[in-house]
Amino acid sequence: MQFSRFGNWFTRPTGARELMDDLGEAMASENPVMMLGGGNPAHIPEMQALLRDRMHAIADQPRELRRMLADYASPAGEVRFRAALVKLLNDEYGWNLKLENIALTGGSQTGFFQLFNLLAGEFDDGSCRRILLPLTPEYAGYTDLGLSNNQFVSRRPTIEYLDDRQFKYHVDFSRITVDESIAALCVSRPTNPTGNVLTNDEMEKLAGLARSAGVPLIVDNAYGVPFPQIVFGDIHPFWDENIILCMSLSKIGLPAVRTGIVIACEEIIDAMTSLNAVMSLSVSSVGAVLMRELVENREIIRLSHDVIRPFYRQRAEQALEWTRESFKGCEYFVHRPEGALFLWLWFPELGITSEELYQRLKKRGVYVLPGHHFFPGLDEEWDHRHQCIRITYSQDAESVRKGISIIGEEVRRACA
Ligand SMILES: Cc1ncc(COP(=O)(O)O)c(C=O)c1O
């Protein structure tokens, strides 16, 4: 079969396909696996109970059920849910949003596909503009979303060494220039894969650079505030007309409903609405109807603060403890976990690449993500990208403990 240029582009071997196939294979395997790859959120019992109750309540309310399952929503997404979000965000942060500032998408991954191709790529005058990722490592899911080649350009960070074998990446502003080849800046905060939270100062500087250049700053808030609050310190959220803030219902425990939320100026939201209409007529209302009441009564914030955040914080501390035990005597560093679901481990003296380490671990039933996938748009050589792996601590505790112990054994072997 001969595919179009679009077809060839999206069917070429990609990291996303390889990783998702791996996950599918691991989940279907008869043998026990330690799933420390992937980004599935945990199945937190309080959240599961709440979802069950909401599903029952909606099933008993014919109008709600119809809204959830039997009516096409507006192409910008279910109106009452968006209105509830507007009120919550205005009350919480004083942002002065209107309904026209929010659109839903079929998961934030789809939202990023739309945004990156709306803003960057080829222009009528023949020029090409790219998305600047000011700090890599950055979310691997962005890598293959561009319709044109080279849609991303990124920069390496500076590294701050902390106590207890921890470190933290910072934006290296000496490497950042926002010239006319840049269409927008984009950061995830908290960052997947590192658990980094860019400082308020870094965010203000990035917002200033974007504003001066007349391009938007996209902030991927999939793990941030006010929900799901998988952030372990205080975090100050940013929004103004030049910021495109992307949120999601996935990490609160609803990855299967595919609900992304984009908060931006009216021009961007209008464009996203057109893209939704063309690509899918309208967006699924399942997540929106399921969660609307919790947004209206602010229960979503309480649950995030009292249930989700402490759950992951405890998991992160526990995983760190196991890391200390298992890697004793190895040259290793771990990025300070400030949020999200991951530990980012760095082995500067690894005698093999992180890809080879990943293959060896897979043979022992331990699934991790090799680090090189997390440097989209970085065209300079940097050994560091072959020395790191990402592990998830969201899955069952015993698998995480065993998995970390096996990683310790394999790393010790590879460093010998
Ligand atoms: C930083 C980040 N952004 C976006 C996404 C995509 O989330 P979803 O499409 O489920 O909303 C993920 C998923 O892991 C993520 O980690």
Coordinates of C-alpha atoms and ligand atoms in Angstrom, one line a residue:
M1 CA 0.0 0.0 0.0
Q2 CA 1.3 3.4 -0.8
F3 CA 0.6 6.0 1.8
S4 CA 0.5 9.8 1.4
R5 CA 3.3 12.0 2.7
F6 CA 1.1 12.6 5.8
G7 CA 0.6 8.8 6.1
N8 CA 4.3 8.0 5.8
W9 CA 5.1 10.7 8.4
F10 CA 2.8 9.4 11.0
T11 CA 3.4 5.7 10.3
R12 CA 7.2 5.9 10.5
P13 CA 8.7 4.2 13.6
T14 CA 8.3 6.6 16.5
G15 CA 9.2 6.6 20.1
A16 CA 5.5 7.0 21.0
R17 CA 4.5 3.8 19.1
E18 CA 7.4 1.8 20.4
L19 CA 6.7 2.8 24.0
M20 CA 2.9 2.3 23.8
D21 CA 3.4 -1.2 22.1
D22 CA 5.8 -2.1 24.9
L23 CA 3.2 -1.1 27.5
G24 CA 0.5 -3.1 25.7
E25 CA 2.7 -6.1 25.5
A26 CA 3.7 -5.9 29.2
M27 CA 0.1 -5.5 30.3
A28 CA -1.0 -8.6 28.3
S29 CA 2.0 -10.7 29.4
E30 CA 1.4 -13.9 31.3
N31 CA 4.6 -13.4 33.2
P32 CA 4.8 -11.0 36.1
V33 CA 6.1 -7.6 35.0
M34 CA 7.3 -4.6 37.0
M35 CA 5.6 -1.8 35.2
L36 CA 7.8 1.3 35.9
G37 CA 7.3 2.7 32.4
G38 CA 4.3 4.5 31.1
G39 CA 2.5 7.4 32.7
N40 CA -0.8 5.8 33.9
P41 CA -1.9 7.4 37.1
A42 CA -2.5 5.2 40.2
H43 CA -5.9 3.7 41.0
I44 CA -6.4 5.5 44.3
P45 CA -9.2 3.8 46.2
E46 CA -10.9 7.1 47.2
M47 CA -11.0 8.3 43.6
Q48 CA -12.3 5.0 42.4
A49 CA -15.1 5.1 44.9
L50 CA -16.0 8.6 43.9
L51 CA -16.1 7.7 40.2
R52 CA -18.4 4.8 41.0
D53 CA -20.7 7.1 42.9
R54 CA -20.7 9.7 40.2
M55 CA -21.5 7.1 37.5
H56 CA -24.5 5.8 39.5
A57 CA -25.8 9.3 40.3
I58 CA -25.6 10.2 36.6
A59 CA -27.2 7.0 35.5
D60 CA -30.2 8.0 37.6
Q61 CA -30.5 11.5 36.1
P62 CA -31.9 11.2 32.5
R63 CA -30.8 14.8 31.5
E64 CA -27.3 14.3 32.8
L65 CA -27.0 10.9 31.1
R66 CA -28.2 12.4 27.9
R67 CA -25.6 15.1 28.1
M68 CA -22.9 12.6 28.9
L69 CA -23.7 10.0 26.2
A70 CA -26.4 11.0 23.8
D71 CA -25.9 14.6 22.6
Y72 CA -23.1 16.1 20.6
A73 CA -21.5 18.9 22.7
S74 CA -20.5 22.3 21.3
P75 CA -17.2 21.9 19.4
A76 CA -15.4 23.9 22.1
G77 CA -16.6 21.3 24.6
E78 CA -19.5 20.8 27.1
V79 CA -20.7 24.3 28.0
R80 CA -21.7 23.8 31.7
F81 CA -18.4 22.2 32.5
R82 CA -16.5 25.0 30.8
A83 CA -18.6 27.5 32.7
A84 CA -17.8 25.8 36.0
L85 CA -14.1 25.9 35.2
V86 CA -14.2 29.6 34.4
K87 CA -15.8 30.3 37.8
L88 CA -13.4 28.1 39.7
L89 CA -10.3 29.5 38.1
N90 CA -11.5 33.1 38.4
D91 CA -12.4 32.6 42.1
E92 CA -9.2 30.8 42.8
Y93 CA -6.7 33.0 40.9
G94 CA -8.6 36.2 39.9
W95 CA -7.9 35.6 36.2
N96 CA -11.0 37.2 34.6
L97 CA -11.7 34.4 32.2
K98 CA -14.8 34.1 30.1
L99 CA -16.4 31.0 28.5
E100 CA -14.6 32.0 25.2
N101 CA -11.2 31.5 27.0
I102 CA -11.7 27.7 27.4
A103 CA -11.9 24.8 25.0
L104 CA -11.8 21.1 25.6
T105 CA -9.9 18.6 23.5
G106 CA -9.8 14.8 23.1
G107 CA -7.1 14.5 25.8
S108 CA -4.3 17.1 26.1
Q109 CA -2.1 15.1 23.8
T110 CA -4.6 15.9 21.0
G111 CA -4.7 19.5 22.2
F112 CA -0.9 19.7 21.8
F113 CA -1.1 18.3 18.3
Q114 CA -3.6 21.0 17.4
L115 CA -1.7 23.8 19.1
F116 CA 1.8 22.9 17.8
N117 CA 0.5 22.7 14.2
L118 CA -1.7 25.7 14.5
L119 CA 1.2 27.9 15.6
A120 CA 4.3 26.3 14.0
G121 CA 5.3 24.7 10.7
E122 CA 5.2 26.1 7.2
F123 CA 3.8 29.6 6.6
D124 CA 2.4 31.1 3.4
D125 CA 5.5 33.3 2.9
G126 CA 7.6 30.1 2.7
S127 CA 9.1 30.6 6.1
C128 CA 9.2 27.8 8.8
R129 CA 8.6 28.5 12.5
R130 CA 9.3 26.1 15.3
I131 CA 8.3 25.5 18.9
L132 CA 11.1 26.3 21.4
L133 CA 11.4 23.9 24.4
P134 CA 13.6 26.0 26.7
L135 CA 14.6 23.1 28.9
T136 CA 15.2 19.4 27.9
P137 CA 14.7 16.8 29.2
E138 CA 11.0 17.5 28.3
Y139 CA 7.9 15.4 27.7
A140 CA 8.6 12.8 25.0
G141 CA 4.9 12.9 23.8
Y142 CA 5.6 16.2 22.0
T143 CA 8.3 14.7 19.8
D144 CA 6.2 13.3 17.0
L145 CA 3.3 15.7 17.0
G146 CA 4.6 18.1 14.3
L147 CA 3.3 17.8 10.8
S148 CA 6.6 19.0 9.5
N149 CA 10.1 17.8 10.1
N150 CA 12.1 19.8 12.7
Q151 CA 9.1 21.4 14.4
F152 CA 10.9 21.6 17.7
V153 CA 14.1 23.2 18.8
S154 CA 15.3 22.8 22.4
R155 CA 18.1 23.7 24.8
R156 CA 20.1 21.8 27.4
P157 CA 19.7 23.0 31.0
T158 CA 22.2 23.9 33.7
I159 CA 22.5 21.4 36.5
E160 CA 22.4 22.3 40.2
Y161 CA 23.8 19.6 42.5
L162 CA 21.9 19.2 45.8
D163 CA 22.3 17.1 48.9
D164 CA 21.6 13.4 49.1
R165 CA 22.7 12.6 45.5
Q166 CA 19.9 14.8 44.2
F167 CA 20.1 17.5 41.4
K168 CA 17.8 20.0 39.7
Y169 CA 17.7 21.3 36.2
H170 CA 17.3 25.0 35.5
V171 CA 16.7 26.9 32.3
D172 CA 20.0 28.0 30.8
F173 CA 18.9 31.5 29.8
S174 CA 22.3 32.1 28.2
R175 CA 21.2 29.6 25.5
I176 CA 17.8 31.0 24.9
T177 CA 17.0 33.4 22.0
V178 CA 13.5 34.0 20.7
D179 CA 14.0 35.1 17.1
E180 CA 11.5 35.2 14.3
S181 CA 12.0 31.4 13.6
I182 CA 10.3 30.7 16.9
A183 CA 6.4 30.4 16.9
A184 CA 5.9 29.6 20.6
L185 CA 7.7 28.5 23.8
C186 CA 6.5 25.4 25.6
V187 CA 7.3 23.9 29.0
S188 CA 5.7 21.2 31.1
R189 CA 5.4 22.2 34.8
P190 CA 5.7 19.9 36.8
T191 CA 7.9 18.3 34.1
N192 CA 7.5 14.9 32.7
P193 CA 10.0 13.0 32.9
T194 CA 12.0 14.7 35.7
G195 CA 9.5 15.9 38.3
N196 CA 11.1 19.3 38.0
V197 CA 9.0 22.4 38.8
L198 CA 10.4 25.4 37.0
T199 CA 10.8 28.2 39.6
N200 CA 8.5 31.3 39.6
D201 CA 11.4 33.3 38.5
E202 CA 12.1 31.1 35.5
M203 CA 8.4 31.2 34.6
E204 CA 8.3 35.0 34.8
K205 CA 11.5 35.3 32.6
L206 CA 10.1 32.9 30.0
A207 CA 6.7 34.7 30.0
G208 CA 8.6 38.0 29.5
L209 CA 10.8 36.6 26.6
A210 CA 7.7 35.2 24.9
R211 CA 5.8 38.5 25.4
S212 CA 8.6 40.6 24.0
A213 CA 8.9 38.4 21.0
G214 CA 5.1 38.5 20.4
V215 CA 4.7 34.7 20.7
P216 CA 2.7 32.6 23.2
L217 CA 4.1 30.6 26.1
I218 CA 2.5 27.2 26.3
V219 CA 2.4 25.8 29.8
D220 CA 1.6 22.1 30.2
N221 CA -0.1 21.9 33.5
A222 CA -1.1 18.2 33.3
Y223 CA 0.2 17.5 36.9
G224 CA -0.2 21.0 38.3
V225 CA -2.7 23.2 40.3
P226 CA -5.5 23.5 41.0
F227 CA -6.0 19.8 39.9
P228 CA -4.6 17.2 40.1
Q229 CA -2.0 18.9 42.4
I230 CA 0.7 16.3 42.0
V231 CA 3.1 19.0 43.2
F232 CA 5.0 18.7 46.5
G233 CA 5.8 22.3 47.2
D234 CA 3.9 25.6 46.7
I235 CA 3.3 26.4 43.1
H236 CA 2.1 29.7 41.7
P237 CA 0.1 29.1 38.4
F238 CA 0.6 31.6 35.6
W239 CA -2.0 32.8 33.1
D240 CA -2.5 35.9 31.0
E241 CA -3.6 36.5 27.4
N242 CA -0.2 35.5 26.1
I243 CA -0.1 32.2 28.0
I244 CA -1.8 29.0 26.7
L245 CA -2.4 26.9 29.8
C246 CA -3.1 23.2 29.1
M247 CA -4.7 21.0 31.7
S248 CA -6.1 17.5 31.7
L249 CA -8.4 15.2 33.6
S250 CA -6.1 12.3 33.1
K251 CA -3.8 12.5 36.1
I252 CA -6.7 13.0 38.5
G253 CA -7.5 9.4 37.6
L254 CA -9.4 9.6 34.3
P255 CA -7.0 8.9 31.5
A256 CA -9.5 6.9 29.6
V257 CA -12.1 9.7 29.3
R258 CA -9.6 11.7 27.1
T259 CA -10.4 15.2 28.3
G260 CA -7.9 18.0 27.8
I261 CA -8.5 21.6 28.7
V262 CA -7.0 24.6 26.9
I263 CA -7.1 28.1 28.5
A264 CA -6.0 30.9 26.2
C265 CA -7.0 34.1 24.5
E266 CA -10.2 34.1 22.5
E267 CA -8.4 34.0 19.1
I268 CA -6.6 30.7 20.1
I269 CA -9.7 29.2 21.6
D270 CA -11.7 30.1 18.5
A271 CA -9.1 28.4 16.3
M272 CA -9.1 25.3 18.6
T273 CA -12.9 25.2 18.3
S274 CA -12.6 25.1 14.5
L275 CA -10.0 22.4 14.7
N276 CA -12.2 20.3 17.0
A277 CA -15.2 20.7 14.7
V278 CA -13.2 19.6 11.6
M279 CA -11.3 16.8 13.2
S280 CA -14.1 15.3 15.4
L281 CA -17.3 17.4 15.2
S282 CA -17.3 17.8 18.9
V283 CA -15.4 16.6 22.0
S284 CA -16.4 13.8 24.3
S285 CA -18.6 15.0 27.2
V286 CA -18.0 11.9 29.4
G287 CA -15.3 13.5 31.6
A288 CA -17.0 16.9 31.6
V289 CA -20.3 15.6 32.8
L290 CA -18.7 13.2 35.3
M291 CA -16.6 16.0 36.9
R292 CA -18.8 19.1 36.6
E293 CA -20.4 18.9 40.0
L294 CA -17.0 18.5 41.6
V295 CA -15.7 21.6 39.8
E296 CA -18.9 23.6 40.9
N297 CA -18.6 22.6 44.5
R298 CA -14.8 22.8 44.5
E299 CA -14.5 19.2 45.7
I300 CA -12.0 18.7 42.9
I301 CA -9.5 21.0 44.7
R302 CA -10.1 19.4 48.1
L303 CA -9.6 15.9 46.7
S304 CA -6.5 17.0 44.8
H305 CA -5.1 18.5 47.9
D306 CA -6.1 16.0 50.5
V307 CA -6.0 12.7 48.6
I308 CA -4.1 12.9 45.3
R309 CA -1.2 15.0 46.4
P310 CA -0.4 13.2 49.7
F311 CA -0.7 9.8 47.9
Y312 CA 2.0 10.7 45.3
R313 CA 4.2 12.5 47.8
Q314 CA 4.3 9.4 50.0
R315 CA 5.0 7.3 46.9
A316 CA 7.8 9.6 45.8
E317 CA 9.5 9.5 49.3
Q318 CA 9.2 5.7 49.4
A319 CA 10.7 5.3 45.9
L320 CA 13.6 7.6 46.9
E321 CA 14.2 5.5 50.0
W322 CA 14.4 2.3 47.9
T323 CA 16.7 4.1 45.4
R324 CA 19.1 4.9 48.2
E325 CA 19.1 1.3 49.4
S326 CA 19.4 -0.3 45.9
F327 CA 22.0 2.0 44.4
K328 CA 24.3 2.2 47.4
G329 CA 27.9 2.1 46.1
C330 CA 26.9 3.2 42.6
E331 CA 27.6 6.5 41.0
Y332 CA 24.0 7.8 40.6
F333 CA 22.0 10.9 40.9
V334 CA 18.2 11.5 41.1
H335 CA 16.4 14.6 40.1
R336 CA 14.7 16.1 43.1
P337 CA 11.0 14.9 42.8
E338 CA 9.0 18.1 43.0
G339 CA 5.9 16.7 41.3
A340 CA 4.4 14.4 38.6
L341 CA 4.7 10.6 38.9
F342 CA 8.3 9.9 38.1
L343 CA 11.9 9.5 39.4
W344 CA 14.5 10.6 36.8
L345 CA 17.7 8.7 37.5
W346 CA 21.1 9.7 36.1
F347 CA 24.0 7.2 36.0
P348 CA 27.0 9.3 34.8
E349 CA 29.4 6.2 34.7
L350 CA 27.0 3.8 33.0
G351 CA 29.2 1.7 30.6
I352 CA 26.3 1.2 28.2
T353 CA 23.5 3.5 26.8
S354 CA 20.3 3.9 28.7
E355 CA 18.6 2.1 25.7
E356 CA 20.8 -0.9 26.3
L357 CA 20.0 -0.8 30.0
Y358 CA 16.3 -0.6 29.1
Q359 CA 16.6 -3.8 26.9
R360 CA 18.5 -5.6 29.7
L361 CA 15.8 -4.6 32.3
K362 CA 13.0 -5.6 29.9
K363 CA 14.5 -9.1 29.8
R364 CA 14.2 -9.3 33.6
G365 CA 10.5 -8.1 33.5
V366 CA 11.2 -4.5 34.5
Y367 CA 9.8 -1.8 32.2
V368 CA 11.3 1.7 32.4
L369 CA 11.7 4.4 29.8
P370 CA 15.2 5.1 28.4
G371 CA 16.2 8.7 28.7
H372 CA 17.0 9.6 25.1
H373 CA 13.3 9.9 24.2
F374 CA 13.0 13.0 26.4
F375 CA 15.2 15.4 24.3
P376 CA 12.8 16.4 21.5
G377 CA 14.5 19.0 19.3
L378 CA 17.9 18.9 20.8
D379 CA 20.3 18.6 17.9
E380 CA 23.6 18.8 19.8
E381 CA 25.4 15.7 21.1
W382 CA 25.2 15.4 24.9
D383 CA 26.2 12.1 26.6
H384 CA 23.8 12.9 29.4
R385 CA 20.8 11.9 27.3
H386 CA 22.1 8.3 27.1
Q387 CA 22.8 8.1 30.9
C388 CA 19.3 8.6 32.3
I389 CA 16.1 6.6 32.8
R390 CA 12.6 7.5 33.9
I391 CA 10.7 5.3 36.3
T392 CA 7.1 5.7 37.4
Y393 CA 6.2 5.2 41.1
S394 CA 2.5 5.3 40.6
Q395 CA 1.9 1.6 40.2
D396 CA 1.7 -1.1 43.0
A397 CA 4.4 -0.6 45.7
E398 CA 5.8 -4.1 45.6
S399 CA 6.5 -3.9 41.8
V400 CA 8.2 -0.5 42.3
R401 CA 10.4 -1.8 45.2
K402 CA 11.4 -5.0 43.3
G403 CA 11.9 -3.1 40.0
I404 CA 14.2 -0.5 41.7
S405 CA 16.2 -3.4 43.3
I406 CA 16.7 -5.0 39.9
I407 CA 17.7 -1.7 38.3
G408 CA 20.3 -1.4 41.1
E409 CA 21.7 -4.8 40.1
E410 CA 21.8 -4.1 36.4
V411 CA 23.3 -0.7 36.9
R412 CA 26.0 -2.0 39.1
R413 CA 26.8 -4.7 36.5
A414 CA 26.9 -2.0 33.7
C415 CA 29.1 0.4 35.7
A416 CA 31.6 -2.4 36.7
Ligands
LIG1 C1 3.4 16.4 30.7 C2 2.3 15.7 30.0 N1 1.5 16.4 29.1 C3 0.5 15.8 28.5 C4 0.2 14.5 28.7 C5 -0.9 13.9 27.9 O1 -2.0 13.7 28.7 P1 -3.5 13.4 28.2 O2 -3.5 13.3 26.7 O3 -3.9 12.0 28.8 O4 -4.4 14.5 28.7 C6 1.0 13.7 29.5 C7 0.7 12.3 29.7 O5 1.4 11.5 30.3 C8 2.0 14.4 30.2 O6 2.8 13.7 31.1

